[in-house]
Tab-separated table of N, CA and C in Angstrom:
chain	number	residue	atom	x	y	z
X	74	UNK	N	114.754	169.098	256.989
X	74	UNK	CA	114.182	170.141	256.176
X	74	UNK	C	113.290	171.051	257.006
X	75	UNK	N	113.350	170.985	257.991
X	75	UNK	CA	112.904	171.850	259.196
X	75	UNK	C	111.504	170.956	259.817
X	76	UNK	N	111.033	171.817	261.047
X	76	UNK	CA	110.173	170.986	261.773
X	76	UNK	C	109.049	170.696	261.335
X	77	UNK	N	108.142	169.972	261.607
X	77	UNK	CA	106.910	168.906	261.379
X	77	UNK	C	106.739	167.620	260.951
X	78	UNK	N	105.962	167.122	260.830
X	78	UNK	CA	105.691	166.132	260.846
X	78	UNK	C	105.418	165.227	259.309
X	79	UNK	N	106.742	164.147	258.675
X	79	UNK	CA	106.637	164.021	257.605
X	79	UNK	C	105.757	163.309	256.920
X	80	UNK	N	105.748	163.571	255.729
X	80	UNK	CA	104.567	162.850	255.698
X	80	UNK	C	104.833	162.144	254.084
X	81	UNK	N	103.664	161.340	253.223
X	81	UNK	CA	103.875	160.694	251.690
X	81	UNK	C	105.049	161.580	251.177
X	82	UNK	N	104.130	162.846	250.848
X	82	UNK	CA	105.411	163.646	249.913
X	82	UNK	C	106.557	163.712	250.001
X	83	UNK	N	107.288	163.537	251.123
X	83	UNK	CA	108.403	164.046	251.870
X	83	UNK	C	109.244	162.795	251.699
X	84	UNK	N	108.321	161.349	251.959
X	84	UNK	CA	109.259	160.096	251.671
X	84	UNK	C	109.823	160.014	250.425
X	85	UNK	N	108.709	160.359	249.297
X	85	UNK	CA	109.153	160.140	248.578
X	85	UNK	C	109.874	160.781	247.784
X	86	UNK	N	110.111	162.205	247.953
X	86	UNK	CA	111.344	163.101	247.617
X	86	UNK	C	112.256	162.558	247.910
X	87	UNK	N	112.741	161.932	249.470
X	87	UNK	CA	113.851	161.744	250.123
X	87	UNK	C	114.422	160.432	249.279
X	88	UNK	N	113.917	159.226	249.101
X	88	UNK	CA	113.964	157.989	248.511
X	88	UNK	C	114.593	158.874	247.163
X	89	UNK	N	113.844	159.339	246.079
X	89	UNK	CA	114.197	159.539	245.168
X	89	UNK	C	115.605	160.493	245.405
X	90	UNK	N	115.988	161.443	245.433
X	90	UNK	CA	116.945	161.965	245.488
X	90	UNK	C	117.952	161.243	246.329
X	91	UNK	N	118.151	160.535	247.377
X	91	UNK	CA	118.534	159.243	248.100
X	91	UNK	C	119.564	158.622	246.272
X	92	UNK	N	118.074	158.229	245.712
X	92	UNK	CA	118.649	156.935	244.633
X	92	UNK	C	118.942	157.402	243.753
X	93	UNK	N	118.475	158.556	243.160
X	93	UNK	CA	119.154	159.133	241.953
X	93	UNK	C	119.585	160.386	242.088
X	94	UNK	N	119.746	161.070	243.171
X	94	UNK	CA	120.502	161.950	243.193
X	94	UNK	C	119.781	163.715	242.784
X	95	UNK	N	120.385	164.813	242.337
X	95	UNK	CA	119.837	165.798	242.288
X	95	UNK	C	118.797	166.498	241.058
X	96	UNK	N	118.926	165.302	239.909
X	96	UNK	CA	118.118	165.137	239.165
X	96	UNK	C	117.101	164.051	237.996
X	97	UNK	N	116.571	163.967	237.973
X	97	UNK	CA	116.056	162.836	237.172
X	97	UNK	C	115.375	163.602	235.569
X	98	UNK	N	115.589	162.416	234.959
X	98	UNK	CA	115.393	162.195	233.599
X	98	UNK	C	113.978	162.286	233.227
X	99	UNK	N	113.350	161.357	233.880
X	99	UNK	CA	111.866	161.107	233.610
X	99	UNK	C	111.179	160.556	234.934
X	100	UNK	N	110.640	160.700	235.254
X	100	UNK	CA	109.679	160.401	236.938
X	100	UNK	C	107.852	160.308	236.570
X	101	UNK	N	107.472	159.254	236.927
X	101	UNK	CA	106.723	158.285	236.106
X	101	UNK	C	105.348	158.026	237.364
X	102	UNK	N	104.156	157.951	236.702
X	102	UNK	CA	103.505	157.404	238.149
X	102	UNK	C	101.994	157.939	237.037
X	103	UNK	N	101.310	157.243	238.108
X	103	UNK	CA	99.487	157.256	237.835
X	103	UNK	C	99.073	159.098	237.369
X	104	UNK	N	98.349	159.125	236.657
X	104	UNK	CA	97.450	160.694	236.698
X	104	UNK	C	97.050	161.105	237.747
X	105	UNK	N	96.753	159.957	238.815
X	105	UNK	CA	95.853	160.309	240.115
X	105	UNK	C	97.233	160.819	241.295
X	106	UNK	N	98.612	161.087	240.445
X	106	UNK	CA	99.666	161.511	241.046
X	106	UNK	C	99.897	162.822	241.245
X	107	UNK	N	99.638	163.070	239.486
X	107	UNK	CA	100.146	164.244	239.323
X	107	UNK	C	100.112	165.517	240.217
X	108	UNK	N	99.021	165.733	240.790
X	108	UNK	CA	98.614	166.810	241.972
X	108	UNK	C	97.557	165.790	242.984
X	109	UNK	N	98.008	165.950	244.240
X	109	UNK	CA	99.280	167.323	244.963
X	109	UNK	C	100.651	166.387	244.952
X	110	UNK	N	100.514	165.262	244.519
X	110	UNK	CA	101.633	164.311	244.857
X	110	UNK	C	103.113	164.394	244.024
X	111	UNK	N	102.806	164.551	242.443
X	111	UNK	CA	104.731	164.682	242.297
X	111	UNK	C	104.466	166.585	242.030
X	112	UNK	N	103.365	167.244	242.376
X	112	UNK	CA	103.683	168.512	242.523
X	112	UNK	C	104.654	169.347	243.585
X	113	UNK	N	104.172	168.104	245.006
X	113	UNK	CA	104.785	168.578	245.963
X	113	UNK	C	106.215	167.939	245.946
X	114	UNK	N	106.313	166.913	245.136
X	114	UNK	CA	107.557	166.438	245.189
X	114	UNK	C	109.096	167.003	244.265
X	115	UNK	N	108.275	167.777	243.208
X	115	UNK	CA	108.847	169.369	242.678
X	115	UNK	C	109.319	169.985	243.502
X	116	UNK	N	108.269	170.451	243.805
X	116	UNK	CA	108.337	171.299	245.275
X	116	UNK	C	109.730	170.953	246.209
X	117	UNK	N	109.701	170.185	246.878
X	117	UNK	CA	110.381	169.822	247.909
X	117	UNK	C	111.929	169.734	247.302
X	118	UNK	N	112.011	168.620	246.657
X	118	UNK	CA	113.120	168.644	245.751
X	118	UNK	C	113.974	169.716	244.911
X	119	UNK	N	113.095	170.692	244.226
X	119	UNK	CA	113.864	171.454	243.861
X	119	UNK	C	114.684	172.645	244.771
X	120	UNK	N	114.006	172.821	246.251
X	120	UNK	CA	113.981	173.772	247.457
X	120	UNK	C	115.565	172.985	247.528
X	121	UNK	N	115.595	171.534	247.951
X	121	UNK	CA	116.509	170.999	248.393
X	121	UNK	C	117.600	170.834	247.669
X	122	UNK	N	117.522	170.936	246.537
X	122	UNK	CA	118.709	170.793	245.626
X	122	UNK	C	119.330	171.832	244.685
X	123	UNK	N	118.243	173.189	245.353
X	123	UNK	CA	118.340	174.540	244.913
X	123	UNK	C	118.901	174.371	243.260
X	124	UNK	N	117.487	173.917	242.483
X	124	UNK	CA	117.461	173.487	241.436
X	124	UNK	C	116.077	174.727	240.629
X	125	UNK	N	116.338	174.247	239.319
X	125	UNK	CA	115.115	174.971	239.049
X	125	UNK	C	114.306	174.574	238.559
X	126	UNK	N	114.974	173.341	237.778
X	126	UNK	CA	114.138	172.023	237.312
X	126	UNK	C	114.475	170.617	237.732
X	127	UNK	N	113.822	169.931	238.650
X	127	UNK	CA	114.303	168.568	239.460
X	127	UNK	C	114.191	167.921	237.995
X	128	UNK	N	113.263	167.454	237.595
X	128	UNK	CA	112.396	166.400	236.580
X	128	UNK	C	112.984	167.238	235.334
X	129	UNK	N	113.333	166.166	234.196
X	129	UNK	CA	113.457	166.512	233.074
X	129	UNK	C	111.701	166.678	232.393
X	130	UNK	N	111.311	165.234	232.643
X	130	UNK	CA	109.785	165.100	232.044
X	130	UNK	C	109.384	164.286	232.993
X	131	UNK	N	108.016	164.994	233.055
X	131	UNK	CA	107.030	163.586	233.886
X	131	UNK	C	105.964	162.997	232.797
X	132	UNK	N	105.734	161.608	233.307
X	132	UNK	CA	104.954	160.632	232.501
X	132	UNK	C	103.772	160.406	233.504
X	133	UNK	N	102.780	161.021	233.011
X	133	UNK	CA	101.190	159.909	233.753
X	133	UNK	C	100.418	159.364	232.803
X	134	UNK	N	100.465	158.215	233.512
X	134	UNK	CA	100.037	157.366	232.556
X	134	UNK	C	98.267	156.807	233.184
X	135	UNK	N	96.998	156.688	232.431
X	135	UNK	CA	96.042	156.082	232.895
X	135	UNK	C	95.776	155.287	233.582
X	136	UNK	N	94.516	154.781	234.090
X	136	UNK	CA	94.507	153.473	234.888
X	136	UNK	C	94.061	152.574	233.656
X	137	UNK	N	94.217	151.175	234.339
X	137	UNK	CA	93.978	150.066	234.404
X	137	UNK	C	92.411	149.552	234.330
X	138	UNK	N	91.512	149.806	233.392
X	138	UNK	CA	90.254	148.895	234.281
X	138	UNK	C	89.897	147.172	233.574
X	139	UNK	N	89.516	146.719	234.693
X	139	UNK	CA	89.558	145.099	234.220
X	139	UNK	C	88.328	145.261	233.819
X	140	UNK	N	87.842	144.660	232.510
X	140	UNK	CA	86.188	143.900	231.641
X	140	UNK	C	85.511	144.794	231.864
X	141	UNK	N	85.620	146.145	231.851
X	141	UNK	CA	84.150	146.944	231.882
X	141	UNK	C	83.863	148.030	233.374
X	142	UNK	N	84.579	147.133	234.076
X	142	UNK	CA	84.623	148.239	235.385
X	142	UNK	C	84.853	149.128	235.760
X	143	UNK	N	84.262	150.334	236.578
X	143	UNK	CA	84.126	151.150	236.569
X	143	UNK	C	85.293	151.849	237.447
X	144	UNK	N	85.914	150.842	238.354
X	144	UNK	CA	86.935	151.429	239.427
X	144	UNK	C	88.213	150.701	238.514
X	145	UNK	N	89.564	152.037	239.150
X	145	UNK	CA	90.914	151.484	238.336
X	145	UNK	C	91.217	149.867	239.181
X	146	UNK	N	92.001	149.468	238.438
X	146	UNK	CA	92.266	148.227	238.830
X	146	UNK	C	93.692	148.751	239.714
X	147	UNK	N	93.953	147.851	240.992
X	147	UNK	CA	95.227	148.203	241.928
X	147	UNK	C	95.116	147.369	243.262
X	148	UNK	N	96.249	147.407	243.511
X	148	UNK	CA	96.714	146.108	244.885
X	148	UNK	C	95.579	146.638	246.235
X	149	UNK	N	95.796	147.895	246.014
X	149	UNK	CA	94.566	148.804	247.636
X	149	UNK	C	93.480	148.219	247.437
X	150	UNK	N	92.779	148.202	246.485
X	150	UNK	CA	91.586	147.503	246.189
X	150	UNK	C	91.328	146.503	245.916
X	151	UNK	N	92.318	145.407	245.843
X	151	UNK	CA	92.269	143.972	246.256
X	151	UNK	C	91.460	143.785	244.671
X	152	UNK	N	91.318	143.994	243.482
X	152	UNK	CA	90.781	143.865	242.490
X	152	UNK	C	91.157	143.705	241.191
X	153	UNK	N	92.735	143.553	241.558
X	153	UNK	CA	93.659	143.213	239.837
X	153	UNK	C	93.800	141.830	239.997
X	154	UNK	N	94.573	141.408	238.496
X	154	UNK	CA	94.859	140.471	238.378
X	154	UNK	C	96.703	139.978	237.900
X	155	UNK	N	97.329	139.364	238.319
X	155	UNK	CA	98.565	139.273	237.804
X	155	UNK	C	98.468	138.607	236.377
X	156	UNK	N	99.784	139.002	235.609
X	156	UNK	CA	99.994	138.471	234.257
X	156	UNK	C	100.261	136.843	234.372
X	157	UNK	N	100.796	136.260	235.764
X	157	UNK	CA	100.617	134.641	235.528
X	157	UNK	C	99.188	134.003	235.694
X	158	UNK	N	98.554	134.615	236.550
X	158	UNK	CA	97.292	134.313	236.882
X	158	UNK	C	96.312	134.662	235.441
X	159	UNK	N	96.911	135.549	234.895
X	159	UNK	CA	95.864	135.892	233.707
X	159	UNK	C	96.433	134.846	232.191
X	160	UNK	N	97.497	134.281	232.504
X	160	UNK	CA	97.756	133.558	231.269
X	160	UNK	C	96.914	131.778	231.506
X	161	UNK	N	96.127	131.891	232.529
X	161	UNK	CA	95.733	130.803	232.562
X	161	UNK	C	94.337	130.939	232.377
X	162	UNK	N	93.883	132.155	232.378
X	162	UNK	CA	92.207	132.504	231.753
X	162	UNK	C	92.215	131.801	230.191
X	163	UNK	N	91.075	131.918	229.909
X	163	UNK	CA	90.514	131.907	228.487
X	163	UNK	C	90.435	133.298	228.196
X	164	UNK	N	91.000	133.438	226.403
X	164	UNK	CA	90.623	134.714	225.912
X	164	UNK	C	89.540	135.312	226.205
């Protein structure tokens, strides 16, 4: 897609159009996505598939916070919990 150096956005255009091809239905991910991340992935995608709409609809969906906390819950931050690990808590 010409020279420089690739980078998040770019993988993940390529992956997606890779797996589903020149358009998708619904394309899904955190709020903390929406810009610059599946903006640029608009972006890129529609250039490449000389489209005018890649995405039918996008979905962002909120975070996660565990008991009161103030940061989202997620694997980077070493601070979630899995659903087997949580079926062995007390309510």
């Amino acid at each position: 897609w010409g020279p420089g150096r690739p980078g998040w956005h770019i993988e993940c255009s390529a992956i997606a159009s890779m797996v589903f091809g020149n358009q998708l239905d619904i394309h899904s991910g955190g709020i903390d996505l929406a810009f610059p991340h599946h903006e640029n992935e608009i972006a890129q995608c529609e250039v490449f598939h000389q489209c005018e709409q890649w995405g039918n609809y996008f979905l962002h969906s909120g975070h996660l916070h565990a008991k009161g906390k103030e940061e989202k819950m997620s694997k980077s931050l070493k601070n979630y919990i899995t659903i087997k690990a949580q079926s062995w808590l007390d309510p």
